XYZ file of C-alpha atoms in Angstrom:
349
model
C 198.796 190.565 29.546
C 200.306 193.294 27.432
C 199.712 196.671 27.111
C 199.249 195.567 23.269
C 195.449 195.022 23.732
C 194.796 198.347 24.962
C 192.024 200.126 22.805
C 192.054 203.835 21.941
C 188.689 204.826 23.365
C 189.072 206.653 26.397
C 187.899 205.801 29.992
C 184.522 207.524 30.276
C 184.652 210.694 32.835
C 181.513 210.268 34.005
C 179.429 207.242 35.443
C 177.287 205.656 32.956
C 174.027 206.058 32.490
C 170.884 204.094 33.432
C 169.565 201.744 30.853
C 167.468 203.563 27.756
C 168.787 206.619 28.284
C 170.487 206.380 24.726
C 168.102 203.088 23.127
C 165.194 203.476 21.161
C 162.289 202.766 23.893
C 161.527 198.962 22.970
C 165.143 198.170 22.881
C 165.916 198.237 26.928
C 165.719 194.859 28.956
C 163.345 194.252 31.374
C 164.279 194.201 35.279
C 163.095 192.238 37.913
C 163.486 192.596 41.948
C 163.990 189.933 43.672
C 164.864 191.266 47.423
C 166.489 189.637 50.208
C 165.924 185.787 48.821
C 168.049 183.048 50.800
C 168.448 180.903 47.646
C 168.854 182.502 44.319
C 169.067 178.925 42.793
C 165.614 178.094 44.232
C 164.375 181.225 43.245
C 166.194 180.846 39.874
C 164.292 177.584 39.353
C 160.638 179.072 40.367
C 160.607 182.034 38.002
C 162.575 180.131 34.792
C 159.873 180.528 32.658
C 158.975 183.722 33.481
C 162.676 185.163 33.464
C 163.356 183.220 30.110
C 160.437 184.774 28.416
C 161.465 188.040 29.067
C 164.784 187.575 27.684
C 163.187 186.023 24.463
C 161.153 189.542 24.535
C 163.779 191.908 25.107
C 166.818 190.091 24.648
C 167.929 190.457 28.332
C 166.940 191.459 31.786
C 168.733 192.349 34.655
C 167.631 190.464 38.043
C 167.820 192.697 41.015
C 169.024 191.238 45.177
C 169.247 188.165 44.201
C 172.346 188.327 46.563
C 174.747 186.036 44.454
C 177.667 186.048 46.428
C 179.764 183.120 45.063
C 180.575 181.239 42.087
C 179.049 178.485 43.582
C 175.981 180.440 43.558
C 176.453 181.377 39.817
C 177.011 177.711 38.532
C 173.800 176.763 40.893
C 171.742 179.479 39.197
C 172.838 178.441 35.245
C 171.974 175.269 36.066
C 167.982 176.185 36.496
C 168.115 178.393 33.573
C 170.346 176.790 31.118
C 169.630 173.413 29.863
C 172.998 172.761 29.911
C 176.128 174.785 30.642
C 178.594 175.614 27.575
C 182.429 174.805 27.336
C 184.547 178.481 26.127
C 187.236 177.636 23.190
C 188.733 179.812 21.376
C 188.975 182.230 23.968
C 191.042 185.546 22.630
C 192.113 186.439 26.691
C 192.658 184.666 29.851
C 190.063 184.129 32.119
C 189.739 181.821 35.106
C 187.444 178.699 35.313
C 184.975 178.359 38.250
C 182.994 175.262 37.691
C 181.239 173.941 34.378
C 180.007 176.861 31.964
C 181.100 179.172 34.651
C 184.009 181.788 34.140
C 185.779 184.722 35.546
C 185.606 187.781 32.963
C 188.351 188.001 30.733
C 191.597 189.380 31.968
C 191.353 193.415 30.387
C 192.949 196.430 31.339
C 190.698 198.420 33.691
C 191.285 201.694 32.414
C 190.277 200.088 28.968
C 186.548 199.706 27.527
C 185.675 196.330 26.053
C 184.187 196.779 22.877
C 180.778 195.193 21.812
C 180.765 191.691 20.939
C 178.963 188.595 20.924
C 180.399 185.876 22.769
C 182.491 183.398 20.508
C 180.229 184.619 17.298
C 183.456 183.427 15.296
C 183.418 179.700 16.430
C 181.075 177.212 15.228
C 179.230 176.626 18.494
C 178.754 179.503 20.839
C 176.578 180.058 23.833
C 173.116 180.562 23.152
C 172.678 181.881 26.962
C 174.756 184.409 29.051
C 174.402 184.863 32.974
C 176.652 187.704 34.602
C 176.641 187.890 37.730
C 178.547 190.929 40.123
C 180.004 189.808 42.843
C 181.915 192.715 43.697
C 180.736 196.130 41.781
C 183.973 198.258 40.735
C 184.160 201.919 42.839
C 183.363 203.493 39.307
C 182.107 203.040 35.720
C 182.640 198.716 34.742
C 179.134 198.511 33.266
C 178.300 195.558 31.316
C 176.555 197.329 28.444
C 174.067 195.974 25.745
C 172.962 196.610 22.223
C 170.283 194.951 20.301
C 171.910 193.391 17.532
C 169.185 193.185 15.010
C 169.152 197.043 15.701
C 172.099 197.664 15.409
C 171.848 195.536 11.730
C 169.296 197.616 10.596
C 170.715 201.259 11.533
C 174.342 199.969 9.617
C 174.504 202.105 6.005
C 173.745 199.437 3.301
C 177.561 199.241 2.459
C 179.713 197.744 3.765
C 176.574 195.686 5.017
C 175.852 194.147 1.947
C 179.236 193.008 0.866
C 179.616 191.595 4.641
C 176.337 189.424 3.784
C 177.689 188.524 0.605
C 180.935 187.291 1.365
C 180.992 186.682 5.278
C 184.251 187.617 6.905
C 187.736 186.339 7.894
C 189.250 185.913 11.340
C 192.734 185.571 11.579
C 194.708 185.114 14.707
C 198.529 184.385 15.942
C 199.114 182.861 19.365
C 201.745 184.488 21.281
C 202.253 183.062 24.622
C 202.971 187.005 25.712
C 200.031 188.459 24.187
C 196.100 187.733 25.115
C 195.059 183.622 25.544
C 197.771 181.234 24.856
C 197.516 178.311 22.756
C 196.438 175.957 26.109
C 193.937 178.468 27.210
C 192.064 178.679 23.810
C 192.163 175.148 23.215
C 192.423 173.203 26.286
C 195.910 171.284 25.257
C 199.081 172.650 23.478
C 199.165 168.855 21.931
C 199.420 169.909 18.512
C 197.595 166.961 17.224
C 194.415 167.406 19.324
C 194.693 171.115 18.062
C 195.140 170.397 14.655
C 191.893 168.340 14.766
C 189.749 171.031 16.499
C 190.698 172.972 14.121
C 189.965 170.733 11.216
C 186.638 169.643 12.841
C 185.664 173.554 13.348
C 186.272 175.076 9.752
C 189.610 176.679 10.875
C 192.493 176.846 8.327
C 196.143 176.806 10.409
C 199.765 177.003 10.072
C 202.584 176.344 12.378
C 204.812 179.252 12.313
C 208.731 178.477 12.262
C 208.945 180.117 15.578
C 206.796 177.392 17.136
C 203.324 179.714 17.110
C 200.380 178.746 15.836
C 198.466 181.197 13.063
C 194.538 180.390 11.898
C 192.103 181.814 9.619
C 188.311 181.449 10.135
C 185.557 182.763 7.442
C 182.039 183.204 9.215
C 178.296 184.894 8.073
C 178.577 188.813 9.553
C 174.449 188.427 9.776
C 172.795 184.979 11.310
C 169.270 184.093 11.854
C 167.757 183.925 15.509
C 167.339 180.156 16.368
C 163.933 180.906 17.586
C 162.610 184.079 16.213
C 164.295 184.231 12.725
C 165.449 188.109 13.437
C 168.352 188.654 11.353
C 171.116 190.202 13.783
C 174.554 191.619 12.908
C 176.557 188.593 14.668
C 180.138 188.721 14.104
C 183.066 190.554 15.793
C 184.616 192.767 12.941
C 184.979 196.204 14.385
C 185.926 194.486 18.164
C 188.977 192.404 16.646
C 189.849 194.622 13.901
C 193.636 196.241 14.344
C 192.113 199.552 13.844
C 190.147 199.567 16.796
C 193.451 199.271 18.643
C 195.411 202.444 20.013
C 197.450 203.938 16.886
C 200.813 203.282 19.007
C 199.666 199.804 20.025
C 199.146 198.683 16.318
C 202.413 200.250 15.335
C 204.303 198.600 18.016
C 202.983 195.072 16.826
C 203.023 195.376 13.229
C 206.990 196.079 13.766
C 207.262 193.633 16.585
C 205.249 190.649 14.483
C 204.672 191.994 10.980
C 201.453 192.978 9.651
C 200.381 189.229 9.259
C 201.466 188.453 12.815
C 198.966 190.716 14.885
C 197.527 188.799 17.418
C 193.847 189.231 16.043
C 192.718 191.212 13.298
C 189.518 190.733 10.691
C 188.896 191.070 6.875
C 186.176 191.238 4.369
C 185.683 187.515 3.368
C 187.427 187.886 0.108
C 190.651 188.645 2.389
C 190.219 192.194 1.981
C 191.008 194.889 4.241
C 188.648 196.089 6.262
C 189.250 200.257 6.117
C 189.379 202.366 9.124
C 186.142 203.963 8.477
C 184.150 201.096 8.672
C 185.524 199.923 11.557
C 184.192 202.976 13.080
C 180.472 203.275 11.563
C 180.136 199.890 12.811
C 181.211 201.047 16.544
C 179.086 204.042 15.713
C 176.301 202.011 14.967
C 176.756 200.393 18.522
C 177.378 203.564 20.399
C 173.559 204.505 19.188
C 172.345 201.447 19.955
C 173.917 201.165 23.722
C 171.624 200.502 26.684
C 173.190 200.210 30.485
C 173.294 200.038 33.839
C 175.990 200.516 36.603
C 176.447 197.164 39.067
C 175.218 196.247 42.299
C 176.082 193.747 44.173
C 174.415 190.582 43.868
C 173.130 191.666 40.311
C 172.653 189.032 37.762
C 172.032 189.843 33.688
C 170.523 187.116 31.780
C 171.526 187.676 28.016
C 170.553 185.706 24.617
C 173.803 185.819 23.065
C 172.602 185.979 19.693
C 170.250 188.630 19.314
C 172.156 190.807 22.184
C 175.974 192.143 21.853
C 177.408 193.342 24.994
C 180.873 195.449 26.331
C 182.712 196.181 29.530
C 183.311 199.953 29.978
C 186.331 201.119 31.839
C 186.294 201.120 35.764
C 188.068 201.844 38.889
C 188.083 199.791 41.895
C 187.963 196.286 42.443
C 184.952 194.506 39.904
C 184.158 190.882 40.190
C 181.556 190.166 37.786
C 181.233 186.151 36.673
C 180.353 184.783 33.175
C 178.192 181.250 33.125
C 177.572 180.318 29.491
C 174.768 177.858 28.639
C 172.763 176.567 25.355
C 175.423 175.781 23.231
C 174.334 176.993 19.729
C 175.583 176.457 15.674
C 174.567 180.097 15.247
C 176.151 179.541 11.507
C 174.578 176.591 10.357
C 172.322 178.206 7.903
C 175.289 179.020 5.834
C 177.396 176.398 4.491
C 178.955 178.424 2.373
C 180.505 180.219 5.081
C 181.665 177.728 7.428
C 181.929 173.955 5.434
C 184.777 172.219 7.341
C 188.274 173.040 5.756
C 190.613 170.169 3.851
C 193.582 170.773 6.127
C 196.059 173.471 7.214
C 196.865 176.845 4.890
C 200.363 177.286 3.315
C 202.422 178.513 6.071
């Protein structure tokens, strides 16, 4: 993958710190030790209700020696926890598929942080459940971090909140084959009649670019409802995908390589508005107050509701292995029509 994904916060220069160092006191997950146990599936299965309650509590928990050491072991452990796995589409970088639900994390520069997200919050159906699991800790740095997202809503300055509620916002995205996930990787084919009717079936507008690429535009709620609890949480990527979030030279070299309306992701106000600079930034503000982690061990596993929690990757050295299963499948958006009725067809090119 290119250099064009490259973001402009630095590497940080010293390790990261334990979990609630920098979160408000309820906001930390819970952890649980689970030495030396010969089958982390088996164990998995014995303490699912216990584990899955604590997530619903604290919106993740970190399992301790449970001595995953394969993806086999991963995929065995999502299936006791998850009621069933979830398929990724609409993936915006490459990873590598282990098994049902269960993935390798998404090809990133190292020296690169991965800024808070949700997983697939612009899609229709999204994981309601998140399992990573380290195989391999990195030499330095690499945590996956964690913010509470209803948190994170509530410490946001009332605009640009409100106009986010209001109006929802826009995804747009051209697939380069050079740059990020190609068209095969997102959707599963490059047929462009099976992608044509994803996209029609999943409220995504698209064009076919006379170069042969495909371009789409997605409008989605910036604040959803918890399934279960009803906690409004601040469940979009905005700031993540936004073009200023890139490095100043990476945006310039793309907006002259593909035009301003050829960046490989970017996001807008729902109205189709820019989104300015400055918000971009009090929204990664808001998530920098608001971040909870702790470095890897081996044989870790993080159990994550995917609504209610946002989580990063910050930048490591060394080799890192760290697995993502996905499970519950979720319409996170279905309370809003408004924001996500199917479209007629394809957008003027």
């Amino acid at each position: 993958m290119l250099s064009a994904l490259f973001r402009k916060h630095p590497a940080p220069a010293t390790p990261a710190p334990p979990f609630g160092t920098t979160a408000p006191p309820d906001a930390g997950p819970a952890v649980v030790d689970a030495p030396g146990t010969p089958d982390p599936a088996a164990w998995a299965d014995e303490h699912r209700e216990t584990l899955l309650d604590l997530v619903a509590e604290h919106g993740a928990l970190t399992v301790r020696g449970l001595a995953l050491r394969a993806p086999a072991d991963v995929a065995a452990v999502l299936d006791h926890l998850a009621d069933r796995p979830a398929t990724e589409r609409e993936a915006f970088a490459a990873r590598d598929v282990h098994g049902e639900g269960v993935y390798s994390s998404s090809v990133w520069p190292p020296n690169q942080p991965m800024c808070m997200h949700h997983e697939l919050s612009y899609a229709t159906e999204c994981p309601g459940l998140l399992l990573f699991a380290c195989l391999r800790p990195p030499t330095r740095g690499g945590a996956t971090a964690l913010a509470d997202s209803a948190a994170v809503l509530r410490s946001l300055p009332a605009e640009p909140t409100s106009r986010f509620e209001r109006e929802g916002w826009l995804l747009t995205r051209t697939y380069h084959d050079e740059i990020g996930a190609t068209l095969t990787q997102s959707f599963g084919t490059e047929d462009r009649g099976a992608v044509e009717a994803y996209c029609r079936a999943h409220a995504i507008d698209w064009s076919w670019q006379p170069d042969g690429s495909l371009r789409t535009r997605q409008h989605r709620p910036a604040v959803v409802r918890h399934p279960v609890s009803g906690r409004r949480c601040w469940f979009n990527q905005i700031a993540f995908l936004n073009e200023w979030t890139m490095a100043p030279e990476v945006r310039e070299f793309l907006v002259e390589e593909y035009g301003p309306d050829g960046l490989p992701f970017n996001t807008r106000y729902g109205n189709g508005d820019p989104v300015p600079e400055d918000v971009v930034e009090q929204i990664n503000g808001a998530y920098a107050a608001h971040t909870v982690r702790r470095p890897w061990s081996a044989g870790d596993l993080m159990v994550v509701d995917n609504i209610r929690t946002a989580h990063s990757r910050e930048a490591y050295e060394g080799p890192r292995e760290v697995l993502v299963a996905m499970g519950n499948p979720v319409h996170p958006h279905s309370a809003h029509p408004e924001h996500s009725a199917p479209r007629t067809g394809r957008t003027a090119a």
